Amino acid sequence: IAMLRPSMVPIVNIMKEFEKRMQLETKKQDIEKDLLNSLSSDGLKCVELGVDAVMTRYNEWESMKQRQTENTYTSKDFVVGTFSRSSTLKFIIEQLTKKLEEIRKNSTDPLRTASKIQIFCSQSTPGDEGKLMAADIPDASWLSDDDFAHELRNGHINIVIVGADCILHEGRGVVNKVGTAGLASMCKKSDVPIICCADMWKLWDDIHPPPLEDIFELIPMDLFDRVLVPTD
């Protein structure tokens, strides 16, 4: 465990599961195929949970927006903020974009058509993973961490979604890029929901967390509005 990085938790979990199944089965190829299918299936479930959570927030925001501006409906977009870089978040945002595009296409009232989605990626220093995240997502914008915080405090971001390097046993916390805890605290103070999305392979069942290097930190569960992990 001394050599383990938090980002390696899924690899360790897959290796442990493979070893366990090898003791019960004899066909290595079947085990590999089954594990690959499980990885894909769990990833899709995680994305679905994230999309549903953000769409719930979107529908609340859209409804409130229409009530508050009944005669002066504006075209302000729905803004999702991200921190660090995560393939899970990339897929969630891709599915969100498709879903909102379908809503717009099927709308019968041009004044009540669904707003577009904007993505603000926090720079995520040190490392600047937010710049890479913005490059992963068409039309996303990266902001310096200070500018991102300014937009958040001024109500220009509607929801923040983050991934996780690992999630600890029995709700002991979430390990993610340093700066996540400060961002989550800021979201609480700004009344902006923040959700964490991760697949089940990032669950760490040891009572001790993996060694935390300077770029990782442990975030208490209660700083997030929701921590979404698919169940079997």
Short mmCIF file of C-alpha atoms in Angstrom, two decimals:
data_model
loop_
_atom_site.label_atom_id
_atom_site.label_comp_id
_atom_site.label_asym_id
_atom_site.label_seq_id
_atom_site.Cartn_x
_atom_site.Cartn_y
_atom_site.Cartn_z
CA ILE A 1 0.00 0.00 0.00
CA ALA A 2 2.95 2.34 0.56
CA MET A 3 3.52 2.57 -3.20
CA LEU A 4 -0.17 3.02 -4.03
CA ARG A 5 -1.44 6.31 -5.38
CA PRO A 6 -5.16 7.15 -5.02
CA SER A 7 -5.55 7.19 -8.79
CA MET A 8 -4.39 3.56 -8.88
CA VAL A 9 -7.27 2.30 -6.71
CA PRO A 10 -9.39 1.08 -9.68
CA ILE A 11 -6.44 -0.92 -11.03
CA VAL A 12 -5.86 -2.53 -7.64
CA ASN A 13 -9.55 -3.37 -7.29
CA ILE A 14 -9.67 -4.97 -10.74
CA MET A 15 -6.55 -7.02 -10.00
CA LYS A 16 -8.03 -8.21 -6.69
CA GLU A 17 -11.29 -9.17 -8.38
CA PHE A 18 -9.42 -10.98 -11.14
CA GLU A 19 -7.38 -12.93 -8.61
CA LYS A 20 -10.49 -13.86 -6.64
CA ARG A 21 -12.29 -15.12 -9.74
CA MET A 22 -9.25 -17.07 -10.90
CA GLN A 23 -9.53 -19.12 -7.72
CA LEU A 24 -13.09 -20.06 -8.65
CA GLU A 25 -12.89 -20.33 -12.43
CA THR A 26 -10.42 -21.77 -14.89
CA LYS A 27 -11.01 -19.79 -18.09
CA LYS A 28 -8.87 -16.68 -17.93
CA GLN A 29 -10.34 -15.25 -21.15
CA ASP A 30 -13.88 -15.49 -19.80
CA ILE A 31 -12.87 -13.65 -16.62
CA GLU A 32 -11.15 -10.91 -18.60
CA LYS A 33 -14.17 -10.49 -20.86
CA ASP A 34 -16.55 -10.37 -17.92
CA LEU A 35 -14.46 -7.78 -16.09
CA LEU A 36 -14.23 -5.60 -19.19
CA ASN A 37 -18.02 -5.78 -19.57
CA SER A 38 -18.42 -4.91 -15.91
CA LEU A 39 -16.12 -1.89 -16.26
CA SER A 40 -18.12 -0.63 -19.24
CA SER A 41 -21.48 -1.27 -17.57
CA ASP A 42 -20.49 0.40 -14.30
CA GLY A 43 -19.12 3.39 -16.20
CA LEU A 44 -22.42 3.82 -18.05
CA LYS A 45 -24.38 3.57 -14.80
CA CYS A 46 -22.19 6.26 -13.26
CA VAL A 47 -22.76 8.55 -16.25
CA GLU A 48 -26.53 7.98 -16.05
CA LEU A 49 -26.55 8.90 -12.36
CA GLY A 50 -24.60 12.07 -13.08
CA VAL A 51 -26.81 13.09 -15.99
CA ASP A 52 -29.97 12.53 -13.93
CA ALA A 53 -28.60 14.60 -11.04
CA VAL A 54 -27.64 17.53 -13.26
CA MET A 55 -30.92 17.36 -15.19
CA THR A 56 -32.84 17.54 -11.90
CA ARG A 57 -30.97 20.76 -11.10
CA TYR A 58 -31.53 22.00 -14.65
CA ASN A 59 -35.29 21.44 -14.47
CA GLU A 60 -35.48 23.25 -11.12
CA TRP A 61 -33.50 26.16 -12.53
CA GLU A 62 -35.53 26.33 -15.74
CA SER A 63 -38.81 26.32 -13.82
CA MET A 64 -37.62 29.04 -11.45
CA LYS A 65 -36.27 31.08 -14.33
CA GLN A 66 -39.61 31.01 -16.14
CA ARG A 67 -41.55 32.06 -13.03
CA GLN A 68 -39.22 34.92 -12.24
CA THR A 69 -39.16 36.30 -15.80
CA GLU A 70 -42.66 35.56 -17.02
CA ASN A 71 -42.76 38.62 -19.31
CA THR A 72 -39.05 39.07 -19.95
CA TYR A 73 -37.73 35.59 -20.55
CA THR A 74 -33.97 35.78 -21.01
CA SER A 75 -31.63 33.47 -22.91
CA LYS A 76 -29.14 33.00 -20.06
CA ASP A 77 -27.54 29.58 -20.38
CA PHE A 78 -27.35 26.87 -17.76
CA VAL A 79 -23.75 26.71 -16.51
CA VAL A 80 -22.01 23.58 -15.22
CA GLY A 81 -18.68 23.95 -13.46
CA THR A 82 -15.99 21.26 -13.30
CA PHE A 83 -12.75 20.80 -11.40
CA SER A 84 -9.65 18.83 -12.43
CA ARG A 85 -9.96 16.30 -15.27
CA SER A 86 -12.22 13.27 -15.43
CA SER A 87 -13.35 11.02 -18.27
CA THR A 88 -16.54 10.35 -16.30
CA LEU A 89 -17.38 14.06 -16.28
CA LYS A 90 -16.59 14.29 -19.99
CA PHE A 91 -19.12 11.55 -20.77
CA ILE A 92 -21.71 13.09 -18.43
CA ILE A 93 -21.43 16.44 -20.17
CA GLU A 94 -21.61 14.83 -23.62
CA GLN A 95 -24.87 13.10 -22.65
CA LEU A 96 -26.23 16.29 -21.08
CA THR A 97 -25.57 18.23 -24.25
CA LYS A 98 -27.37 15.61 -26.35
CA LYS A 99 -30.33 15.54 -23.98
CA LEU A 100 -30.77 19.32 -23.94
CA GLU A 101 -30.46 19.44 -27.71
CA GLU A 102 -33.32 16.93 -27.96
CA ILE A 103 -35.41 19.05 -25.58
CA ARG A 104 -34.84 22.11 -27.75
CA LYS A 105 -35.72 20.25 -30.93
CA ASN A 106 -38.96 18.93 -29.45
CA SER A 107 -40.05 22.21 -27.85
CA THR A 108 -43.30 23.69 -29.18
CA ASP A 109 -42.87 27.06 -27.49
CA PRO A 110 -39.90 29.12 -28.71
CA LEU A 111 -40.11 31.32 -25.60
CA ARG A 112 -39.84 28.28 -23.37
CA THR A 113 -37.27 26.34 -25.31
CA ALA A 114 -34.54 24.71 -23.26
CA SER A 115 -31.46 26.82 -22.67
CA LYS A 116 -28.09 25.71 -23.92
CA ILE A 117 -25.47 24.38 -21.57
CA GLN A 118 -22.19 26.15 -20.86
CA ILE A 119 -19.21 24.44 -19.28
CA PHE A 120 -16.73 26.32 -17.10
CA CYS A 121 -13.63 24.31 -16.20
CA SER A 122 -11.63 25.57 -13.26
CA GLN A 123 -7.92 25.70 -14.09
CA SER A 124 -7.21 23.33 -11.17
CA THR A 125 -3.73 24.40 -10.11
CA PRO A 126 -1.25 22.91 -9.58
CA GLY A 127 -1.20 20.87 -12.76
CA ASP A 128 -3.76 22.87 -14.77
CA GLU A 129 -5.91 19.81 -15.47
CA GLY A 130 -8.84 22.15 -16.06
CA LYS A 131 -7.22 23.36 -19.27
CA LEU A 132 -7.04 19.77 -20.48
CA MET A 133 -10.63 19.17 -19.41
CA ALA A 134 -11.78 22.18 -21.42
CA ALA A 135 -9.91 20.82 -24.43
CA ASP A 136 -11.72 17.49 -24.01
CA ILE A 137 -15.18 19.11 -24.21
CA PRO A 138 -16.36 21.00 -27.32
CA ASP A 139 -17.13 24.68 -26.60
CA ALA A 140 -16.06 24.45 -22.94
CA SER A 141 -14.15 27.35 -21.39
CA TRP A 142 -11.40 27.17 -18.81
CA LEU A 143 -11.15 29.86 -16.15
CA SER A 144 -8.41 30.60 -13.68
CA ASP A 145 -9.24 29.27 -10.23
CA ASP A 146 -9.81 32.84 -9.00
CA ASP A 147 -12.12 33.69 -11.91
CA PHE A 148 -14.00 30.43 -11.41
CA ALA A 149 -14.48 31.28 -7.73
CA HIS A 150 -15.72 34.76 -8.71
CA GLU A 151 -18.30 33.29 -11.10
CA LEU A 152 -19.39 30.83 -8.43
CA ARG A 153 -19.82 33.43 -5.70
CA ASN A 154 -21.79 35.69 -8.02
CA GLY A 155 -24.31 33.02 -8.96
CA HIS A 156 -23.11 32.50 -12.53
CA ILE A 157 -22.58 28.75 -12.08
CA ASN A 158 -25.63 26.57 -11.49
CA ILE A 159 -24.02 23.31 -10.43
CA VAL A 160 -20.51 21.90 -9.97
CA ILE A 161 -19.60 18.30 -10.73
CA VAL A 162 -16.34 16.58 -9.83
CA GLY A 163 -14.95 13.10 -10.12
CA ALA A 164 -12.97 11.16 -7.52
CA ASP A 165 -9.70 9.27 -7.38
CA CYS A 166 -11.15 7.00 -4.72
CA ILE A 167 -13.96 6.82 -2.19
CA LEU A 168 -13.12 5.52 1.24
CA HIS A 169 -14.70 2.73 3.24
CA GLU A 170 -17.91 3.44 5.22
CA GLY A 171 -18.25 7.05 4.15
CA ARG A 172 -14.90 8.16 5.56
CA GLY A 173 -14.43 10.62 2.73
CA VAL A 174 -13.53 11.18 -0.91
CA VAL A 175 -9.96 11.47 -2.20
CA ASN A 176 -9.55 13.87 -5.09
CA LYS A 177 -7.30 16.60 -6.48
CA VAL A 178 -6.11 19.15 -3.93
CA GLY A 179 -8.42 22.16 -3.97
CA THR A 180 -11.62 20.09 -4.12
CA ALA A 181 -12.39 20.65 -0.42
CA GLY A 182 -12.03 24.41 -0.74
CA LEU A 183 -14.23 24.40 -3.81
CA ALA A 184 -16.88 22.30 -2.05
CA SER A 185 -16.87 24.69 0.92
CA MET A 186 -17.28 27.63 -1.43
CA CYS A 187 -20.22 25.91 -3.11
CA LYS A 188 -21.89 25.47 0.28
CA LYS A 189 -21.44 29.15 1.12
CA SER A 190 -22.71 30.17 -2.34
CA ASP A 191 -25.71 27.80 -2.24
CA VAL A 192 -24.53 26.03 -5.39
CA PRO A 193 -24.93 22.24 -5.39
CA ILE A 194 -21.79 20.18 -5.87
CA ILE A 195 -21.94 16.49 -6.72
CA CYS A 196 -19.23 13.85 -6.93
CA CYS A 197 -19.53 11.03 -9.48
CA ALA A 198 -17.47 7.85 -9.42
CA ASP A 199 -17.86 4.22 -10.45
CA MET A 200 -17.80 1.33 -8.00
CA TRP A 201 -14.22 0.39 -8.91
CA LYS A 202 -13.03 3.50 -7.07
CA LEU A 203 -14.40 2.24 -3.74
CA TRP A 204 -11.51 1.57 -1.35
CA ASP A 205 -12.48 -0.99 1.30
CA ASP A 206 -9.38 -0.65 3.50
CA ILE A 207 -9.87 1.36 6.71
CA HIS A 208 -6.73 3.34 5.85
CA PRO A 209 -6.69 5.62 2.78
CA PRO A 210 -4.00 5.28 0.13
CA PRO A 211 -0.99 7.53 0.82
CA LEU A 212 -1.94 11.10 -0.06
CA GLU A 213 0.70 12.94 -2.07
CA ASP A 214 0.68 16.72 -2.22
CA ILE A 215 -1.70 16.76 -5.20
CA PHE A 216 -4.41 14.79 -3.38
CA GLU A 217 -6.57 15.55 -0.37
CA LEU A 218 -9.31 13.88 1.68
CA ILE A 219 -12.69 15.60 1.45
CA PRO A 220 -15.43 14.91 4.03
CA MET A 221 -18.56 13.40 2.48
CA ASP A 222 -20.81 16.08 3.97
CA LEU A 223 -19.15 18.79 1.89
CA PHE A 224 -20.87 17.30 -1.17
CA ASP A 225 -24.57 17.55 -1.82
CA ARG A 226 -24.44 14.05 -3.28
CA VAL A 227 -21.80 11.39 -3.85
CA LEU A 228 -23.03 9.19 -6.68
CA VAL A 229 -21.73 5.65 -7.00
CA PRO A 230 -23.64 2.91 -8.86
CA THR A 231 -24.71 -0.07 -6.82
CA ASP A 232 -24.95 -3.66 -8.03
#
